[in-house]
Coordinates of C-alpha atoms in Angstrom, one line a residue:
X1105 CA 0.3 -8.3 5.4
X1106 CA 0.3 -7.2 9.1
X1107 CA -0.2 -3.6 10.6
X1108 CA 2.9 -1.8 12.3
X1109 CA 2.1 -1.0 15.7
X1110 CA 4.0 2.5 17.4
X1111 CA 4.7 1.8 20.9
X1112 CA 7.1 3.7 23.8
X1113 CA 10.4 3.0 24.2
X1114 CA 10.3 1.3 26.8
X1115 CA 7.6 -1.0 26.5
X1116 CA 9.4 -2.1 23.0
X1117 CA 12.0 -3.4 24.9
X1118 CA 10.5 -5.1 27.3
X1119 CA 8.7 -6.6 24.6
X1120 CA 11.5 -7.5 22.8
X1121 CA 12.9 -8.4 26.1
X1122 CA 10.6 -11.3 26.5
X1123 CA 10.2 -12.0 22.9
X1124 CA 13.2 -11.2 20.7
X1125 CA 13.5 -8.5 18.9
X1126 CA 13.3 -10.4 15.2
X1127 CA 10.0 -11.7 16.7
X1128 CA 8.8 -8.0 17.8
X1129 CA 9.9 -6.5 14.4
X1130 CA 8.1 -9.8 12.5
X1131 CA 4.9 -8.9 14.2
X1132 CA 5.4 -5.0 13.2
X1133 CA 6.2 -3.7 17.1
X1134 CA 9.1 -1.0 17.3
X1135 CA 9.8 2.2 18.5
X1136 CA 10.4 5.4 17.5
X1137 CA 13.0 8.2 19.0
X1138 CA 11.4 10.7 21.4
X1139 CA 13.1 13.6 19.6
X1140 CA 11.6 12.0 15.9
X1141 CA 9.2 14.8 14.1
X1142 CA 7.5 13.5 11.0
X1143 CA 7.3 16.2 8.6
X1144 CA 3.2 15.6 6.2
X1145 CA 3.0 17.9 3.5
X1146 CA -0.4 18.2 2.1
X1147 CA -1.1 20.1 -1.4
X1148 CA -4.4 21.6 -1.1
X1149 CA -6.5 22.4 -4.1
X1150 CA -10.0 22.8 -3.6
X1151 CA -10.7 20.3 -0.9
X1152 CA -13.1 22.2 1.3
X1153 CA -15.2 19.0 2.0
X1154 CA -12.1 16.7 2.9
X1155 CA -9.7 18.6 4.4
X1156 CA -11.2 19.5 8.1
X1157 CA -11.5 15.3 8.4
X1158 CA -8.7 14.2 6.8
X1159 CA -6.2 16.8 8.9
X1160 CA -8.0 16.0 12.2
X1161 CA -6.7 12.1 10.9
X1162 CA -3.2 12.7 10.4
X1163 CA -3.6 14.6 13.6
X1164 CA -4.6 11.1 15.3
X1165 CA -1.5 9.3 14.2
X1166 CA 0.4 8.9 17.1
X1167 CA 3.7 10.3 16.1
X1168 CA 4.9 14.2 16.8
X1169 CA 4.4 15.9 13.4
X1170 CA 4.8 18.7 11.4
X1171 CA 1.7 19.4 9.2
X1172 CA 2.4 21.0 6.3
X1173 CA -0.7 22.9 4.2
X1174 CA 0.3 24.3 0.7
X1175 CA -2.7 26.2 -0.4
X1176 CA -2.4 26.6 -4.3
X1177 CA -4.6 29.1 -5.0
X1178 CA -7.9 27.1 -4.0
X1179 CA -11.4 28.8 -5.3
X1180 CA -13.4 27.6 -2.3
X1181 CA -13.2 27.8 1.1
X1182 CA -10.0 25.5 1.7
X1183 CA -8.2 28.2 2.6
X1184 CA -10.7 28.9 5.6
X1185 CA -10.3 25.9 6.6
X1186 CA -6.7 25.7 6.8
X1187 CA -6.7 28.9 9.0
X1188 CA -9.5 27.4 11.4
X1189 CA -7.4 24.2 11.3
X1190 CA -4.1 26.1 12.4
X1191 CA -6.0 27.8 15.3
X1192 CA -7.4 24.7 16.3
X1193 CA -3.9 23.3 16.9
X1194 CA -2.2 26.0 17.6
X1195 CA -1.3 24.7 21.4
X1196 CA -1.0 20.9 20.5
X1197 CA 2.3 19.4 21.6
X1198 CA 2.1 16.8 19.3
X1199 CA 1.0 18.4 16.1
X1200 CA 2.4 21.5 14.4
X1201 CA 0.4 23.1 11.6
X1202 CA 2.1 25.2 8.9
X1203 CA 0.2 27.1 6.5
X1204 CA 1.5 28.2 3.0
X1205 CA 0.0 29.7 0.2
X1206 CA 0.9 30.1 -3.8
X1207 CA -0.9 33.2 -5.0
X1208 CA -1.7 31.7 -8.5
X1209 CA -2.4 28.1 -9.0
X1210 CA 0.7 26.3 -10.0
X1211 CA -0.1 22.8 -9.8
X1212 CA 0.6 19.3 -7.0
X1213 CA 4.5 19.6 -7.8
X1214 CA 4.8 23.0 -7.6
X1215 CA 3.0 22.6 -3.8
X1216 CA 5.3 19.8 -3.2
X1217 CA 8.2 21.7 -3.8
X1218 CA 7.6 24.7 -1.5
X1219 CA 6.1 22.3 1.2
X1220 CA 9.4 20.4 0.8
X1221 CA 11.4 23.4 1.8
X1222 CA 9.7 24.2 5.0
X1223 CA 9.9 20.8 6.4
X1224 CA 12.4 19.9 9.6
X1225 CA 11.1 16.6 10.2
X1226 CA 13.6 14.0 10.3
X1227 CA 11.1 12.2 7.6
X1228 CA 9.3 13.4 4.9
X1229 CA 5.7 12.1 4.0
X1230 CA 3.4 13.2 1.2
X1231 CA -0.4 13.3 1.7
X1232 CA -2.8 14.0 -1.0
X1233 CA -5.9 16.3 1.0
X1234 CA -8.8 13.9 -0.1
X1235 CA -9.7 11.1 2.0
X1236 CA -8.2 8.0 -0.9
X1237 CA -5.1 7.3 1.2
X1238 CA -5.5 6.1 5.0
X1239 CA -2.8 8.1 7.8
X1240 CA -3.3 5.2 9.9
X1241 CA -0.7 3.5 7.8
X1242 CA 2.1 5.7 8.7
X1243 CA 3.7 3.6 11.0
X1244 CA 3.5 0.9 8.5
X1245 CA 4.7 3.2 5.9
X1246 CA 8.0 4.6 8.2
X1247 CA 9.1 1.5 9.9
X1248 CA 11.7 0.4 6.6
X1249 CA 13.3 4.4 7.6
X1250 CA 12.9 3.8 10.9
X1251 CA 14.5 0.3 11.2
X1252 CA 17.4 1.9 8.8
X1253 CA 16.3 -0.6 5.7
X1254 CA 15.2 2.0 3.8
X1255 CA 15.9 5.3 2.4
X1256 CA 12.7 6.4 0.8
X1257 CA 9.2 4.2 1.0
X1258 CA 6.6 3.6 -1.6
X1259 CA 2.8 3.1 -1.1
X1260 CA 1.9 0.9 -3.1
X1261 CA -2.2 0.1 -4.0
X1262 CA -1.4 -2.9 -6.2
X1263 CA 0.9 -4.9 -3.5
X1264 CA -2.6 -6.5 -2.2
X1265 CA -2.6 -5.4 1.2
X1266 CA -6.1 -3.4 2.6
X1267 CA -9.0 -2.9 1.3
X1268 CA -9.2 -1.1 -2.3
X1269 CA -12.6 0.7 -3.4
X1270 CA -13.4 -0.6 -7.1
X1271 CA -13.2 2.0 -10.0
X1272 CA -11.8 2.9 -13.6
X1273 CA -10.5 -0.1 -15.1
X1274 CA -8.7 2.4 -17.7
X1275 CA -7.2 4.2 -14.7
X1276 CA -5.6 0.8 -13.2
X1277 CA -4.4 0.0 -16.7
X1278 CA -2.5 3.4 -16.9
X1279 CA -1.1 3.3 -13.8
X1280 CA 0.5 0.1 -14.6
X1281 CA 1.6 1.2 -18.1
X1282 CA 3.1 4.2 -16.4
X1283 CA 4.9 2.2 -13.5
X1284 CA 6.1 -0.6 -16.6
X1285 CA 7.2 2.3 -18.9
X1286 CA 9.3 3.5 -16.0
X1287 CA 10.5 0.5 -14.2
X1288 CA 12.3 -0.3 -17.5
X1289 CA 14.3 2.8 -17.5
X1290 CA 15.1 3.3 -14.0
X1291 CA 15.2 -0.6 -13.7
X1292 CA 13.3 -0.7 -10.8
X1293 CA 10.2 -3.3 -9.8
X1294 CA 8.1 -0.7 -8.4
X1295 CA 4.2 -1.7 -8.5
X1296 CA 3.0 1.9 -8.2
X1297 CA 5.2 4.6 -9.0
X1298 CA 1.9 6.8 -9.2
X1299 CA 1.2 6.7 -5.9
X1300 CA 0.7 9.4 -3.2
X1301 CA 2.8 8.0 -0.4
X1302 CA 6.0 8.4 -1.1
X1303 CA 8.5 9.0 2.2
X1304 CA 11.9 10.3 2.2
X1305 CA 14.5 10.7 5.1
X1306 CA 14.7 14.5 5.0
X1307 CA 18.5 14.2 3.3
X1308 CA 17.3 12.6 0.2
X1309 CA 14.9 15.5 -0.4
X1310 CA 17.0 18.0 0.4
X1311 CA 19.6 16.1 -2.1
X1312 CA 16.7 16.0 -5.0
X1313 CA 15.0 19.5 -4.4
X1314 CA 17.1 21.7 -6.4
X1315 CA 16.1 19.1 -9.4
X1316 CA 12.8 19.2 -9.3
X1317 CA 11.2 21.2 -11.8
X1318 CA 7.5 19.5 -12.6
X1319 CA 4.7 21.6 -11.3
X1320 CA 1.8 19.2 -11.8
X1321 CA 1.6 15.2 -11.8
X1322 CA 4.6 15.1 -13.5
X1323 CA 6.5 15.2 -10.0
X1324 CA 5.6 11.2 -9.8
X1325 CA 7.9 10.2 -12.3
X1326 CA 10.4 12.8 -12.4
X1327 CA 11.1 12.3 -8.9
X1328 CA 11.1 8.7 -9.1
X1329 CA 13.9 8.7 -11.8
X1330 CA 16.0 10.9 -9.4
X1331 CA 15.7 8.6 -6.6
X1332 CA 16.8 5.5 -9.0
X1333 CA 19.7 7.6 -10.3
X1334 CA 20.8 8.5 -7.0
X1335 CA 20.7 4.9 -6.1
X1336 CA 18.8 5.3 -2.8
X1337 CA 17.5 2.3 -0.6
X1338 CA 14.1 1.8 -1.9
X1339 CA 11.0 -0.3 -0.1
X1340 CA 7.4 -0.8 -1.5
X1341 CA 4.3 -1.4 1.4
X1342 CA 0.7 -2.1 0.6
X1343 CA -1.8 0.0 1.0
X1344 CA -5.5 0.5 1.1
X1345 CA -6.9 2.7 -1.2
X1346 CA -10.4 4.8 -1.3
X1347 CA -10.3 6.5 -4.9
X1348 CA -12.9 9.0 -5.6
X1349 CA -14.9 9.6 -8.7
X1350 CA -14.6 12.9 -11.0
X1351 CA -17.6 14.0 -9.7
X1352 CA -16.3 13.6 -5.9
X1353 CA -13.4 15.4 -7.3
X1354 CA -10.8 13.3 -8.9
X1355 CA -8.4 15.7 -10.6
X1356 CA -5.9 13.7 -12.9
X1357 CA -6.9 12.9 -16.3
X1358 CA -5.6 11.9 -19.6
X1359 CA -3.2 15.0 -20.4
X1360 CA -1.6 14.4 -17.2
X1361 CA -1.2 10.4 -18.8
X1362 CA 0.9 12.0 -21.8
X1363 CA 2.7 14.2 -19.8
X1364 CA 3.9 11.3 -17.4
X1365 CA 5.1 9.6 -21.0
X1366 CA 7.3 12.6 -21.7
X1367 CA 8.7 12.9 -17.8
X1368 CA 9.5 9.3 -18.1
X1369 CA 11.7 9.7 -20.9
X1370 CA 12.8 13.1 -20.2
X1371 CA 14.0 12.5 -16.7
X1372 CA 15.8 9.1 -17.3
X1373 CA 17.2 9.2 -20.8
X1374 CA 18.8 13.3 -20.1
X1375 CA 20.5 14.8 -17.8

């Protein structure tokens, strides 16, 4: 599968222009609107050794953004690191930093949710602080929203595109139990309803906020089932995928497996 490719107005349609604009859009070429503002929020939970790189990354993206840090209650020195990071950028035209902070740890949905309310970008992305998912796959990740085929846009690490670091067979099984056990209820074919990236045109959140009510991993599928009940335009992109081991501080474990069970059936079988 081939790489979108962010370019100025202008030279899009000369390219299109000279080429077509079916060809442009095959190859992954388009455009974005000068006023667009991509809104990241990033949970932060104890990332002190990730979070300096993996902001500086976003950063790089081409694309005027909103950066959104939700600090929930980290025991290390993330929180340093956010402020050093907002001084940093505090003149950059292109990039916005916002820092927010829970004063008790609450959990990924919990952050979500009050990173979801300060965003004004015309689209919504989620970012995980570690360095498994790759920000140089937004434009690949936005251009279904942006080319008005999509509503919301799934990540997907088992759609084979990129490369994928090899781990927990258990884990891969779970995930694909997880995204089965849901797809039947919701009647989607997702491939990865687990995932991280998950990108929203800023209505649909502000439609499904005031539903949300998971505070930890139970956001994936609980959000998921609102998005299929709502009947949103949804598109699924390949992604690469770096997982981390425990000890480089993977935080989901089996609980959260159970919990994702009951959010399945909870959130699709009751209103």
């Amino acid at each position: 599968m081939m790489n979108s490719f962010l370019c100025s107005r202008d030279v899009a349609l000369s390219l299109e222009k000279q080429f077509g604009k079916t060809f442009c859009q095959s190859l992954g070429i388009y455009s974005i609107p000068e006023s667009f503002c991509l809104s990241v929020v990033i949970p932060v939970y104890n990332e002190e050794k990730t979070l300096d790189k993996l902001v500086h990354t976003v950063a790089a993206v081409p694309i005027r953004k909103q950066i959104i840090l939700i600090n929930d209650c980290s025991k290390d020195a993330s929180k340093i690191v956010m402020e050093k990071l907002a001084k940093e950028f505090q003149d950059d035209a292109v990039n916005s930093i916002l820092l927010l902070e829970h004063e008790k740890n609450q959990g990924k949905g919990a952050a979500l949710r009050t990173g979801f309310a300060h965003a004004t970008g015309d689209v919504i992305l989620i970012q995980d602080a570690d360095l498994e998912y790759n920000p140089a796959e937004y434009p690949f990740l936005l251009a279904p929203i942006l080319q008005k085929k999509a509503d919301v846009v799934f990540g997907s690490r088992f759609a084979g595109y990129g490369a994928h670091r090899v781990l927990y067979y258990w884990h891969s099984v779970g995930n694909q139990f997880l995204t089965t056990l849901s797809n039947f209820f919701t009647d989607l074919n997702l491939t990865d309803m687990e995932t991280c990236y998950k990108v929203f045109r800023r209505d649909v959140i502000q439609d499904i906020l005031p539903k949300l009510r998971q505070n930890r991993f139970g956001f994936e599928p609980e959000i998921t089932a609102y998005i299929a009940k709502s009947g949103y335009r949804i598109y699924e992109i390949g992604i690469s995928y770096d997982g981390r081991t425990y000890k480089e501080g993977k935080k989901i474990g089996w609980k959260d497996g159970f919990r994702a069970i009951w959010c399945i059936l909870r959130y699709n079988l009751f209103k």
